Coordinates of C-alpha atoms in Angstrom, one line a residue:
Chain A
M1 CA -0.1 0.0 -0.1
V2 CA 3.1 2.4 0.7
N3 CA 3.4 2.2 -3.0
Q4 CA 0.4 4.0 -3.8
L5 CA 0.8 7.7 -4.6
L6 CA -2.6 8.8 -5.5
E7 CA -5.8 6.7 -4.7
V8 CA -8.9 7.6 -5.8
K9 CA -11.7 5.7 -4.2
H10 CA -15.4 5.3 -5.4
V11 CA -15.7 8.7 -6.9
D12 CA -19.2 10.0 -8.4
V13 CA -18.8 13.5 -10.3
F14 CA -21.6 15.6 -11.3
Y15 CA -21.9 18.7 -13.5
G16 CA -24.8 20.3 -12.1
D17 CA -27.3 17.9 -12.4
A18 CA -25.7 15.6 -14.8
Q19 CA -23.6 12.7 -13.3
A20 CA -20.1 12.4 -15.2
V21 CA -18.4 9.8 -13.4
W22 CA -19.9 6.7 -11.7
D23 CA -18.2 5.0 -8.6
V24 CA -14.7 5.1 -10.2
S25 CA -11.6 3.8 -8.2
F26 CA -8.2 3.8 -9.4
H27 CA -4.5 4.4 -8.2
V28 CA -1.1 5.6 -9.4
N29 CA 1.6 4.0 -8.0
R30 CA 5.0 5.9 -7.1
E31 CA 7.3 6.4 -10.1
K32 CA 5.3 4.7 -12.5
V33 CA 3.3 5.9 -15.7
T34 CA -0.4 5.1 -15.1
A35 CA -2.8 5.6 -18.2
L36 CA -6.5 6.6 -18.3
L37 CA -7.8 5.5 -21.6
G38 CA -11.3 5.8 -23.1
A39 CA -13.0 7.6 -26.0
N40 CA -14.4 11.1 -25.6
G41 CA -16.9 11.8 -22.9
A42 CA -15.6 8.9 -21.1
G43 CA -15.0 10.9 -17.8
K44 CA -11.0 11.0 -18.3
S45 CA -10.7 14.8 -18.1
T46 CA -13.4 14.9 -15.7
L47 CA -11.3 12.9 -13.0
L48 CA -8.2 15.0 -13.9
N49 CA -10.2 18.0 -13.0
T50 CA -11.7 16.3 -9.7
I51 CA -8.1 15.4 -8.7
S52 CA -6.9 18.9 -9.0
S53 CA -10.1 20.1 -7.4
V54 CA -11.4 22.2 -10.1
I55 CA -14.4 20.1 -9.6
Q56 CA -15.4 18.5 -6.0
P57 CA -16.5 14.9 -6.1
R58 CA -20.0 14.1 -4.8
Q59 CA -19.1 11.0 -3.3
G60 CA -15.8 9.2 -2.7
E61 CA -12.7 10.5 -1.6
I62 CA -8.9 11.2 -2.9
L63 CA -6.0 10.5 -1.1
F64 CA -2.7 11.8 -2.2
S65 CA 0.4 10.2 -0.1
G66 CA -2.5 9.3 2.4
N67 CA -3.9 13.0 2.5
S68 CA -7.5 13.7 1.7
L69 CA -7.9 16.2 -1.2
A70 CA -11.3 17.1 0.0
N71 CA -12.5 20.6 0.0
L72 CA -9.0 21.9 -1.1
K73 CA -8.8 24.8 -3.6
P74 CA -6.8 23.8 -7.0
E75 CA -3.7 26.1 -6.0
K76 CA -3.4 24.2 -2.7
V77 CA -3.3 20.9 -4.4
V78 CA -0.5 22.1 -6.7
A79 CA 1.1 23.1 -3.5
M80 CA 1.0 19.5 -2.6
G81 CA 2.8 18.0 -5.6
I82 CA 0.2 17.6 -8.1
S83 CA 0.8 19.3 -11.6
H84 CA -2.0 19.3 -14.2
V85 CA -1.5 20.2 -17.8
P86 CA -4.7 20.6 -19.0
E87 CA -6.2 19.6 -22.2
G88 CA -5.5 22.1 -24.8
R89 CA -2.5 23.5 -23.2
R90 CA -4.1 26.7 -21.7
L91 CA -1.0 28.6 -21.9
F92 CA -1.1 32.5 -21.2
S93 CA -0.8 33.1 -24.7
R94 CA -0.1 37.0 -24.2
L95 CA 2.7 36.3 -22.0
T96 CA 6.6 35.4 -23.0
V97 CA 7.7 31.7 -23.0
L98 CA 9.7 33.0 -20.1
E99 CA 6.9 34.3 -18.2
N100 CA 4.8 31.4 -18.6
L101 CA 7.7 29.4 -17.1
E102 CA 8.4 31.9 -14.3
L103 CA 4.5 31.6 -13.2
G104 CA 4.9 27.9 -13.2
A105 CA 7.2 28.4 -10.2
Y106 CA 5.1 30.8 -8.4
L107 CA 4.4 28.7 -5.5
P108 CA 6.8 30.0 -2.4
N109 CA 8.7 26.8 -1.8
T110 CA 9.6 26.6 -5.8
R111 CA 10.2 30.2 -6.2
P112 CA 14.0 30.3 -5.0
L113 CA 14.5 27.2 -7.3
M114 CA 13.3 29.0 -10.3
H115 CA 16.6 29.5 -12.0
E116 CA 17.5 25.8 -11.4
S117 CA 14.2 24.6 -12.5
M118 CA 14.6 26.9 -15.7
E119 CA 17.9 25.3 -16.7
R120 CA 16.4 21.7 -16.6
A121 CA 13.4 23.0 -18.5
F122 CA 15.7 24.4 -21.2
K123 CA 17.7 21.1 -21.4
L124 CA 14.7 18.9 -21.7
F125 CA 13.1 21.4 -24.2
P126 CA 16.0 23.2 -26.1
V127 CA 13.7 25.0 -28.7
L128 CA 11.7 26.9 -25.7
K129 CA 15.3 28.8 -24.9
D130 CA 15.2 30.0 -28.4
R131 CA 12.0 31.2 -28.0
K132 CA 11.9 32.7 -24.5
G133 CA 11.3 36.0 -25.5
Q134 CA 8.1 35.1 -27.9
S135 CA 4.6 35.4 -26.6
A136 CA 3.4 31.9 -26.1
G137 CA 0.7 32.4 -28.6
S138 CA 3.1 32.5 -31.2
L139 CA 4.4 29.0 -30.8
S140 CA 3.5 26.1 -32.7
G141 CA 1.2 23.6 -31.6
G142 CA 4.2 21.0 -30.5
E143 CA 6.1 24.2 -28.8
Q144 CA 3.0 25.2 -27.0
Q145 CA 2.6 21.7 -25.5
M146 CA 6.3 21.3 -24.7
L147 CA 5.8 24.6 -22.7
A148 CA 2.8 23.5 -21.1
I149 CA 4.7 20.5 -19.8
A150 CA 7.7 22.5 -18.9
R151 CA 5.4 25.2 -17.0
A152 CA 3.9 22.1 -15.0
L153 CA 7.4 21.0 -14.1
M154 CA 8.5 24.5 -12.7
A155 CA 6.2 23.7 -9.7
K156 CA 8.5 20.6 -8.9
P157 CA 5.7 18.1 -9.1
I158 CA 5.7 14.5 -7.5
L159 CA 2.9 13.6 -9.9
L160 CA 2.5 15.2 -13.1
M161 CA -1.0 14.6 -14.9
L162 CA -0.9 15.2 -18.5
D163 CA -4.5 15.5 -20.5
E164 CA -4.2 14.7 -24.2
P165 CA -0.8 15.9 -24.8
S166 CA -0.7 14.5 -28.2
L167 CA -3.9 15.9 -29.3
G168 CA -3.7 17.7 -32.7
L169 CA 0.2 17.0 -33.2
A170 CA 2.2 15.8 -36.0
P171 CA 3.3 12.1 -35.4
L172 CA 6.9 13.0 -35.1
I173 CA 6.2 15.7 -32.5
V174 CA 4.1 13.0 -30.5
N175 CA 7.1 10.5 -30.7
L176 CA 9.3 13.4 -29.1
L177 CA 6.9 14.0 -26.4
F178 CA 6.3 10.6 -25.4
D179 CA 10.0 10.1 -25.2
I180 CA 10.3 13.1 -23.0
I181 CA 7.6 11.7 -20.6
R182 CA 9.7 8.5 -20.4
V183 CA 12.5 10.5 -19.5
L184 CA 10.7 12.6 -16.8
N185 CA 9.3 9.5 -15.6
K186 CA 12.8 8.0 -15.4
D187 CA 14.0 10.9 -13.3
G188 CA 11.3 9.9 -10.6
V189 CA 8.1 11.9 -11.4
S190 CA 4.8 9.8 -11.2
I191 CA 2.8 10.3 -14.4
L192 CA -1.0 10.0 -14.7
L193 CA -1.5 10.1 -18.6
V194 CA -4.9 10.9 -20.0
E195 CA -4.6 9.6 -23.9
Q196 CA -6.8 8.4 -27.1
N197 CA -3.7 7.5 -28.6
V198 CA -4.0 3.9 -27.0
H199 CA -1.1 2.1 -28.7
K200 CA 1.6 5.0 -28.0
T201 CA 0.2 5.4 -24.3
L202 CA 0.4 1.8 -23.6
E203 CA 4.0 1.5 -25.0
I204 CA 5.3 3.7 -22.2
A205 CA 2.7 3.1 -19.4
D206 CA 3.0 0.5 -16.6
Y207 CA -0.6 0.2 -15.8
G208 CA -3.6 1.1 -17.7
Y209 CA -7.5 1.9 -16.7
V210 CA -10.2 1.9 -19.3
L211 CA -13.2 4.2 -19.0
K212 CA -16.3 4.3 -20.8
T213 CA -19.1 6.5 -20.3
G214 CA -18.1 7.6 -16.9
T215 CA -17.5 3.9 -15.5
L216 CA -14.3 1.8 -15.3
K217 CA -14.5 -1.0 -17.6
M218 CA -11.3 -2.7 -17.5
E219 CA -7.8 -2.5 -16.0
G220 CA -4.4 -4.3 -16.1
R221 CA -0.7 -4.0 -16.7
A222 CA -0.1 -2.4 -20.0
K223 CA 1.3 -5.1 -21.6
D224 CA -1.5 -7.6 -20.6
L225 CA -4.1 -4.9 -21.7
L226 CA -2.5 -4.6 -25.3
N227 CA -2.9 -8.7 -25.7
D228 CA -6.3 -8.9 -24.0
P229 CA -9.2 -9.5 -26.8
D230 CA -11.7 -7.8 -25.0
F231 CA -9.5 -4.4 -24.8
Q232 CA -8.8 -5.3 -28.5
Q233 CA -12.4 -5.3 -29.4
A234 CA -13.2 -2.2 -27.5
F235 CA -10.6 -0.1 -29.0
L236 CA -10.8 -1.8 -32.6
G237 CA -11.6 0.9 -35.2
M238 CA -10.7 3.6 -32.9
V239 CA -7.1 3.2 -33.0
I240 CA -5.0 4.4 -35.8
Chain B
M1 CA -4.8 56.8 -15.3
A2 CA -8.3 56.1 -14.9
A3 CA -8.3 54.1 -18.0
I4 CA -5.7 52.0 -16.7
G5 CA -7.2 51.2 -13.2
L6 CA -10.5 50.3 -15.1
S7 CA -8.6 48.3 -17.6
L8 CA -6.8 46.3 -14.8
I9 CA -10.2 45.7 -13.1
F10 CA -11.9 44.6 -16.1
G11 CA -9.1 42.4 -17.6
C12 CA -8.5 40.6 -14.1
M13 CA -12.2 40.3 -13.0
Q14 CA -14.6 40.8 -16.1
I15 CA -16.2 43.5 -13.9
V16 CA -17.5 46.6 -15.7
F17 CA -16.5 49.1 -13.0
I18 CA -19.0 51.9 -13.9
A19 CA -18.6 53.4 -10.3
H20 CA -14.7 54.4 -11.3
G21 CA -15.6 57.7 -11.7
A22 CA -17.5 58.2 -8.9
V23 CA -14.7 56.7 -7.0
M24 CA -12.4 59.3 -8.6
I25 CA -14.7 62.1 -7.5
L26 CA -14.5 60.8 -3.9
A27 CA -10.8 61.3 -3.8
A28 CA -11.1 64.7 -5.4
Y29 CA -13.5 65.7 -2.3
C30 CA -11.0 64.0 0.3
I31 CA -8.3 66.3 -1.2
Y32 CA -10.9 69.2 -1.2
W33 CA -11.4 68.5 2.6
M34 CA -7.8 68.1 3.3
V35 CA -6.9 71.5 1.6
T36 CA -9.7 73.2 3.0
L37 CA -9.5 71.9 6.4
T38 CA -6.0 71.4 7.2
S39 CA -4.5 73.7 4.5
M40 CA -2.1 71.0 3.5
N41 CA -0.5 70.8 -0.1
P42 CA -2.7 68.8 -2.0
F43 CA 0.1 66.8 -3.4
L44 CA 0.8 65.5 0.2
G45 CA -2.8 64.4 -0.1
F46 CA -1.9 62.2 -3.1
L47 CA 0.3 60.3 -0.8
L48 CA -2.3 59.8 1.7
I49 CA -5.0 58.7 -0.9
I50 CA -3.1 55.7 -2.5
P51 CA -3.2 53.6 1.0
V52 CA -6.7 54.6 1.8
F53 CA -8.2 53.9 -1.6
S54 CA -6.4 50.8 -2.0
G55 CA -7.6 49.9 1.4
L56 CA -11.0 50.8 0.3
G57 CA -10.6 48.7 -3.1
W58 CA -9.6 45.7 -0.7
I59 CA -12.8 45.8 1.2
L60 CA -15.0 46.5 -1.4
Y61 CA -13.6 43.3 -3.4
T62 CA -13.6 41.1 -0.5
G63 CA -16.7 42.3 1.0
L64 CA -18.9 42.6 -2.1
F65 CA -17.7 41.6 -5.4
Q66 CA -15.8 38.4 -4.5
R67 CA -19.4 37.0 -3.5
L68 CA -20.7 38.0 -6.8
A69 CA -17.8 36.3 -8.7
K70 CA -19.4 33.2 -9.1
A71 CA -22.7 34.7 -10.4
G72 CA -21.2 36.1 -13.6
K73 CA -21.0 39.6 -15.0
N74 CA -24.4 40.9 -14.7
P75 CA -24.7 41.2 -10.9
S76 CA -21.3 42.7 -10.5
L77 CA -22.3 45.3 -13.2
L78 CA -25.3 46.2 -11.0
L79 CA -23.6 46.3 -8.0
A80 CA -21.0 48.6 -9.5
F81 CA -24.1 50.8 -10.9
G82 CA -25.7 50.7 -7.6
L83 CA -22.3 51.7 -5.8
M84 CA -21.9 54.7 -8.1
I85 CA -25.4 55.8 -7.3
L86 CA -24.7 55.6 -3.8
L87 CA -21.5 57.4 -3.8
E88 CA -22.9 60.4 -5.9
H89 CA -25.8 60.9 -3.4
L90 CA -23.6 60.4 -0.4
M91 CA -21.2 62.8 -1.7
S92 CA -24.0 65.3 -2.7
F93 CA -25.4 64.7 1.2
V94 CA -22.1 65.5 2.7
W95 CA -20.4 67.9 0.5
S96 CA -23.6 69.3 -1.3
P97 CA -24.1 69.4 -5.0
N98 CA -22.4 72.7 -5.7
V99 CA -19.3 72.8 -7.8
R100 CA -15.9 72.8 -5.9
T101 CA -12.4 73.7 -6.8
V102 CA -9.4 73.3 -4.8
T103 CA -7.0 76.2 -5.2
T104 CA -3.2 76.2 -4.3
S105 CA -1.1 79.2 -3.8
Y106 CA 0.3 78.3 -7.2
S107 CA -2.7 77.5 -9.0
S108 CA -2.7 80.4 -11.3
S109 CA 1.0 80.3 -12.0
A110 CA 2.4 79.1 -15.5
L111 CA 5.5 78.0 -16.9
S112 CA 6.6 79.3 -20.6
L113 CA 8.3 77.0 -22.8
G114 CA 8.8 79.2 -26.1
S115 CA 5.3 80.0 -27.3
I116 CA 3.5 77.5 -25.1
N117 CA 2.3 78.4 -21.7
V118 CA 1.7 75.4 -19.2
S119 CA 0.0 75.9 -15.8
V120 CA 2.3 74.6 -12.9
T121 CA -0.7 72.5 -11.7
R122 CA -1.2 70.5 -15.0
L123 CA 2.4 70.0 -15.4
I124 CA 2.6 68.4 -11.9
V125 CA -0.5 66.2 -12.7
A126 CA 1.1 65.1 -15.9
I127 CA 4.3 64.1 -14.4
V128 CA 2.4 62.2 -11.5
A129 CA 0.6 60.4 -14.2
L130 CA 3.6 59.5 -15.9
I131 CA 5.2 58.3 -12.8
T132 CA 2.2 56.1 -11.8
T133 CA 1.9 54.9 -15.3
G134 CA 5.5 53.7 -15.4
L135 CA 5.3 52.1 -11.8
I136 CA 2.1 50.2 -12.8
F137 CA 4.1 48.9 -16.2
L138 CA 7.2 48.0 -13.9
F139 CA 4.7 46.3 -11.7
L140 CA 3.2 44.4 -14.3
K141 CA 6.2 43.3 -16.2
K142 CA 8.9 42.8 -13.7
T143 CA 7.5 41.5 -10.3
M144 CA 5.7 38.0 -10.0
L145 CA 2.8 39.4 -8.6
G146 CA 2.4 41.7 -11.6
K147 CA 3.0 38.7 -14.0
A148 CA 0.5 36.7 -12.0
V149 CA -2.1 39.5 -12.4
R150 CA -1.3 39.3 -16.4
G151 CA -1.7 35.8 -16.1
V152 CA -5.2 35.8 -13.9
S153 CA -6.6 38.1 -16.4
E154 CA -6.0 35.8 -19.3
D155 CA -6.9 32.6 -17.7
R156 CA -7.9 32.3 -14.1
G157 CA -8.5 28.5 -14.2
T158 CA -5.0 27.8 -15.3
A159 CA -3.4 30.4 -13.0
A160 CA -4.9 28.3 -10.2
L161 CA -3.5 24.9 -11.8
L162 CA -0.3 26.5 -11.2
G163 CA -0.9 27.6 -7.7
I164 CA -1.8 31.0 -8.1
S165 CA -4.9 32.1 -6.0
P166 CA -7.1 33.8 -8.6
S167 CA -9.2 35.4 -5.8
W168 CA -6.0 37.0 -3.8
V169 CA -4.9 38.3 -7.1
S170 CA -8.2 39.7 -7.9
A171 CA -8.3 41.5 -4.5
V172 CA -4.9 43.0 -5.2
T173 CA -5.7 44.1 -8.6
F174 CA -8.7 45.7 -7.5
S175 CA -7.1 47.7 -4.7
I176 CA -4.4 48.8 -7.3
G177 CA -7.3 49.8 -9.6
I178 CA -9.1 51.7 -6.9
A179 CA -6.1 53.2 -5.9
L180 CA -5.4 54.5 -9.5
A181 CA -9.0 55.7 -9.5
G182 CA -8.0 57.8 -6.1
V183 CA -4.9 59.3 -7.6
A184 CA -6.5 60.3 -10.9
G185 CA -9.5 61.7 -8.7
A186 CA -6.8 63.7 -6.7
A187 CA -5.3 65.1 -9.9
T188 CA -8.8 66.1 -11.1
S189 CA -9.4 68.2 -8.1
I190 CA -6.6 70.3 -8.7
T191 CA -7.3 70.7 -12.2
Y192 CA -11.1 70.9 -12.7
P193 CA -13.7 72.2 -11.0
F194 CA -16.1 69.2 -9.8
D195 CA -19.6 68.3 -8.4
P196 CA -20.6 64.8 -7.1
Y197 CA -22.1 63.6 -10.4
F198 CA -18.9 64.5 -12.6
G199 CA -17.4 61.2 -12.4
F200 CA -20.0 59.6 -14.7
L201 CA -18.4 61.6 -17.5
F202 CA -14.9 60.0 -16.5
S203 CA -16.2 56.5 -16.4
L204 CA -17.5 56.7 -19.7
K205 CA -14.2 58.4 -21.2
A206 CA -12.1 56.0 -19.2
L207 CA -14.4 53.0 -20.7
I208 CA -13.9 54.5 -24.1
A209 CA -10.1 54.7 -23.8
V210 CA -10.0 51.1 -22.6
A211 CA -12.2 49.8 -25.5
F212 CA -10.3 51.9 -27.8
G213 CA -6.9 50.5 -26.8
G214 CA -8.2 46.9 -25.9
L215 CA -10.0 45.6 -23.4
G216 CA -8.0 44.2 -20.6
S217 CA -4.7 45.4 -22.3
V218 CA -2.8 48.0 -20.0
E219 CA -0.7 49.3 -22.7
G220 CA -3.8 49.8 -24.5
A221 CA -5.8 51.6 -22.3
L222 CA -2.8 54.2 -21.9
L223 CA -2.4 54.4 -25.5
G224 CA -6.2 55.0 -25.9
G225 CA -6.2 57.7 -23.2
I226 CA -3.6 59.5 -25.1
I227 CA -5.0 59.2 -28.6
L228 CA -8.3 60.2 -27.1
S229 CA -7.2 63.0 -25.2
L230 CA -5.0 64.3 -28.2
L231 CA -7.8 64.2 -30.5
E232 CA -10.0 66.1 -28.4
S233 CA -7.5 68.9 -27.7
I234 CA -6.8 68.9 -31.5
S235 CA -10.1 69.0 -32.5
S236 CA -11.3 71.6 -30.0
Y237 CA -8.3 73.8 -31.1
T238 CA -8.8 73.4 -34.8
I239 CA -12.6 73.1 -35.0
S240 CA -14.4 74.3 -31.8
A241 CA -14.5 73.0 -28.1
G242 CA -18.0 71.9 -28.7
W243 CA -17.0 69.5 -31.2
A244 CA -14.2 68.0 -29.2
D245 CA -16.5 64.9 -27.8
A246 CA -18.1 64.4 -30.9
V247 CA -14.7 63.7 -32.6
G248 CA -13.6 61.4 -29.9
Y249 CA -16.9 59.5 -30.0
A250 CA -16.8 59.4 -33.7
A251 CA -13.1 58.1 -33.6
F252 CA -14.4 55.5 -31.2
L253 CA -17.0 54.2 -33.4
I254 CA -14.7 54.1 -36.3
I255 CA -12.2 52.1 -34.3
L256 CA -15.3 49.6 -33.2
I257 CA -16.1 49.0 -36.7
L258 CA -12.7 48.7 -38.0
R259 CA -11.3 46.9 -35.3
P260 CA -13.5 45.6 -32.6
E261 CA -11.2 44.0 -30.3
G262 CA -9.3 47.5 -29.9
L263 CA -6.0 48.8 -31.1
L264 CA -4.1 46.3 -28.9
G265 CA -6.8 43.8 -27.9
R266 CA -6.2 40.6 -27.6
R267 CA -7.1 38.3 -30.5
S268 CA -7.4 34.6 -29.7
V269 CA -4.5 32.5 -30.7
E270 CA -5.4 28.9 -31.6
K271 CA -3.0 26.6 -33.0
G272 CA -3.2 22.9 -33.6

């Protein structure tokens, strides 16, 4: 049990009166890559938003290193060590690349380390260094995704949650991003990855959960899932 | 200056703070009181206005506007409108609706620069405006809190995901905005005669300057303010003073038609 970094227990999430997630439980192990898979509307992003307290669950609880995240504000969840790269990157497009990164290290305990984190970010994503004076909105899609990840890393997260990082990007860039996710994981960052790109995700993931219309359908080690006939059936036709 | 305060508030909180002018005039009356009751130098009053009005801004935001933040824009607009009416009537109750002026020992002195005569008070006001604007720019561009203000005004949700508390940053921004209105009002008090209802005109002008330059853009508000006042001065000199406002509004309409987002307004950048 010590191995479990994040535990999501029997969570129900509603948008107003509409239920989006039904009784979902899963966990993320320390220093592993965990994948949440499923089609559009399966509730993957909703779960990430629930973990980072953008939405509060109506039922169930979420524990991080054994501490409950209930009723925390999003800004407090980050302070606990969970960084969330939201779907669609959500950069401050009018701010420069450098300013985006600086705001990533806004938390009082990460601010003194800003210089060091910045060097690390530039080492991981050299292209950002060349573009640091440019406004974030002027970057290409791939560069924007890199900046979004680099910005989240500035907060020195223990758990990094990535929501559809490959969305809308060219295959070459997607490969690059997945390589970087693997490198980050080797450096000791635990990762919760939400993706529709099933094959690529299971290549780097240790464990996977499959969601369908707000309920958990299947789970297993990444290798086992790929060979599971039910899993293949479920994703047949939607995997490229 | 008023336009920058308004632009900050609008950008960060999406509140159209129509009471901005009324707050300005409140500051003007404060200066009036200080000068007539204690015969102090009005420019010393400026220094007092800043902490008092930022405190007022803090109380207004945390006490009133924060509670409405979840309810959307319309309740905040109504609240600002109500605040404006309340302030106007309070001021006419306390200070009577008569027109007041603040006079200083050097009100009538002027400096001659070649063929141009500039009154000393206006010159000082211009310098105060420049310094304040410069400080605000430095704050927004160089400090972490200033960058957070810009971040929150672009995307509150994402700011929260980075550990920036949007409500705290909003309260700070609102305080700065109100303090700017205070300084602008103090400046008004020594350059124009004023009455309790004079502020609405300023709200209107500031709102136009803000929209002119681009909503939520501080640079835009400054640019809008400069262009608008230049246009009005030039047209009142070349055509007639009566046409100054008309030219200003016409320019505003033309900008709205040609560039609805304002001169430096944000265009959404979406890239795949």
